[in-house]
Amino acid sequence: MSEFSLSTTVVSENGDRLYTFEYAAFVTETSTTVIEQFVQVGLIEPIGSMLHAREIARIGQIQRLRQDLGLNLVGAVMVLDMAQEIAQLRARLKALQS
């Protein structure tokens, strides 16, 4: 990661680190064009022209589902959304059981 200058990250008002599309493309082994397409169709939500680490993780997850399982983009996103919903439901169930 030493290829990147300090300009690849900034700190948000909340203290969160935000990363450039270029950094996200490097980390997820994709391209900025793919990331821009993900933004355009609403698969990830940038903060200005920067990405939160959770969005970069989502890009990686989408790419892995597409490559490893052969899912198309819509299928990969559906799997991630359902997994997130299941995790939220489990957390609510656990809270109710306490």
mmCIF file of C-alpha atoms in Angstrom:
data_model
loop_
_atom_site.group_PDB
_atom_site.id
_atom_site.type_symbol
_atom_site.label_atom_id
_atom_site.label_comp_id
_atom_site.label_asym_id
_atom_site.label_seq_id
_atom_site.Cartn_x
_atom_site.Cartn_y
_atom_site.Cartn_z
ATOM 1 C CA MET A 1 0.000 0.000 0.000
ATOM 2 C CA SER A 2 3.002 2.281 0.082
ATOM 3 C CA GLU A 3 2.227 3.255 -3.531
ATOM 4 C CA PHE A 4 -0.426 5.654 -2.287
ATOM 5 C CA SER A 5 0.154 9.133 -0.985
ATOM 6 C CA LEU A 6 -1.697 10.645 1.927
ATOM 7 C CA SER A 7 -4.142 12.173 -0.551
ATOM 8 C CA THR A 8 -5.807 8.771 -0.998
ATOM 9 C CA THR A 9 -7.432 9.099 2.413
ATOM 10 C CA VAL A 10 -9.127 11.872 4.316
ATOM 11 C CA VAL A 11 -10.834 11.975 7.686
ATOM 12 C CA SER A 12 -14.529 12.871 7.724
ATOM 13 C CA GLU A 13 -16.196 15.207 10.202
ATOM 14 C CA ASN A 14 -17.188 12.091 12.192
ATOM 15 C CA GLY A 15 -13.588 10.932 12.368
ATOM 16 C CA ASP A 16 -14.082 8.154 9.802
ATOM 17 C CA ARG A 17 -11.400 7.499 7.231
ATOM 18 C CA LEU A 18 -12.564 7.968 3.659
ATOM 19 C CA TYR A 19 -10.761 6.647 0.607
ATOM 20 C CA THR A 20 -10.479 7.627 -3.052
ATOM 21 C CA PHE A 21 -12.028 5.610 -5.865
ATOM 22 C CA GLU A 22 -8.492 4.863 -7.056
ATOM 23 C CA TYR A 23 -7.536 3.346 -3.705
ATOM 24 C CA ALA A 24 -10.779 1.324 -3.645
ATOM 25 C CA ALA A 25 -10.092 0.055 -7.166
ATOM 26 C CA PHE A 26 -6.588 -1.020 -6.177
ATOM 27 C CA VAL A 27 -7.703 -2.793 -3.001
ATOM 28 C CA THR A 28 -10.616 -4.594 -4.675
ATOM 29 C CA GLU A 29 -8.630 -5.407 -7.811
ATOM 30 C CA THR A 30 -11.138 -3.685 -10.058
ATOM 31 C CA SER A 31 -11.247 -0.346 -11.869
ATOM 32 C CA THR A 32 -12.497 3.121 -11.083
ATOM 33 C CA THR A 33 -14.937 2.684 -13.981
ATOM 34 C CA VAL A 34 -16.554 -0.284 -12.226
ATOM 35 C CA ILE A 35 -16.723 1.669 -8.982
ATOM 36 C CA GLU A 36 -18.305 4.633 -10.753
ATOM 37 C CA GLN A 37 -20.879 2.272 -12.288
ATOM 38 C CA PHE A 38 -21.656 0.852 -8.837
ATOM 39 C CA VAL A 39 -22.232 4.406 -7.604
ATOM 40 C CA GLN A 40 -24.438 5.291 -10.582
ATOM 41 C CA VAL A 41 -26.749 2.333 -10.017
ATOM 42 C CA GLY A 42 -26.826 2.834 -6.252
ATOM 43 C CA LEU A 43 -24.876 -0.241 -5.147
ATOM 44 C CA ILE A 44 -22.502 1.843 -3.061
ATOM 45 C CA GLU A 45 -22.897 5.296 -1.555
ATOM 46 C CA PRO A 46 -19.949 7.673 -1.783
ATOM 47 C CA ILE A 47 -19.399 10.639 0.475
ATOM 48 C CA GLY A 48 -18.651 13.251 -2.146
ATOM 49 C CA SER A 49 -15.937 11.645 -4.229
ATOM 50 C CA MET A 50 -14.703 9.417 -1.394
ATOM 51 C CA LEU A 51 -15.717 6.014 -0.040
ATOM 52 C CA HIS A 52 -16.087 4.705 3.488
ATOM 53 C CA ALA A 53 -14.292 1.442 4.274
ATOM 54 C CA ARG A 54 -17.638 -0.404 4.477
ATOM 55 C CA GLU A 55 -18.371 0.584 0.861
ATOM 56 C CA ILE A 56 -14.975 -0.723 -0.233
ATOM 57 C CA ALA A 57 -15.718 -3.971 1.601
ATOM 58 C CA ARG A 58 -19.068 -4.161 -0.220
ATOM 59 C CA ILE A 59 -17.309 -3.750 -3.581
ATOM 60 C CA GLY A 60 -14.993 -6.616 -2.665
ATOM 61 C CA GLN A 61 -17.891 -8.792 -1.572
ATOM 62 C CA ILE A 62 -19.792 -8.123 -4.794
ATOM 63 C CA GLN A 63 -16.726 -8.949 -6.858
ATOM 64 C CA ARG A 64 -16.096 -12.198 -4.935
ATOM 65 C CA LEU A 65 -19.704 -13.340 -5.322
ATOM 66 C CA ARG A 66 -19.525 -12.629 -9.031
ATOM 67 C CA GLN A 67 -16.185 -14.388 -9.525
ATOM 68 C CA ASP A 68 -16.471 -17.272 -7.071
ATOM 69 C CA LEU A 69 -20.145 -18.142 -7.483
ATOM 70 C CA GLY A 70 -20.705 -16.816 -10.982
ATOM 71 C CA LEU A 71 -23.540 -14.560 -9.859
ATOM 72 C CA ASN A 72 -24.511 -11.630 -12.004
ATOM 73 C CA LEU A 73 -24.460 -8.156 -10.479
ATOM 74 C CA VAL A 74 -28.116 -8.198 -9.445
ATOM 75 C CA GLY A 75 -27.750 -11.631 -7.832
ATOM 76 C CA ALA A 76 -24.640 -10.614 -5.913
ATOM 77 C CA VAL A 77 -26.346 -7.510 -4.559
ATOM 78 C CA MET A 78 -29.426 -9.504 -3.573
ATOM 79 C CA VAL A 79 -27.263 -11.982 -1.633
ATOM 80 C CA LEU A 80 -25.513 -9.150 0.227
ATOM 81 C CA ASP A 81 -28.763 -7.345 1.003
ATOM 82 C CA MET A 82 -30.399 -10.535 2.284
ATOM 83 C CA ALA A 83 -27.355 -11.365 4.418
ATOM 84 C CA GLN A 84 -27.487 -7.880 5.941
ATOM 85 C CA GLU A 85 -31.207 -8.216 6.632
ATOM 86 C CA ILE A 86 -30.707 -11.624 8.265
ATOM 87 C CA ALA A 87 -27.970 -10.184 10.491
ATOM 88 C CA GLN A 88 -30.268 -7.328 11.532
ATOM 89 C CA LEU A 89 -33.131 -9.728 12.266
ATOM 90 C CA ARG A 90 -30.837 -11.957 14.339
ATOM 91 C CA ALA A 91 -29.661 -8.938 16.329
ATOM 92 C CA ARG A 92 -33.257 -7.888 16.997
ATOM 93 C CA LEU A 93 -34.221 -11.428 18.005
ATOM 94 C CA LYS A 94 -31.246 -11.615 20.363
ATOM 95 C CA ALA A 95 -32.202 -8.260 21.913
ATOM 96 C CA LEU A 96 -35.789 -9.432 22.422
ATOM 97 C CA GLN A 97 -34.613 -12.660 24.040
ATOM 98 C CA SER A 98 -32.487 -10.737 26.548
#
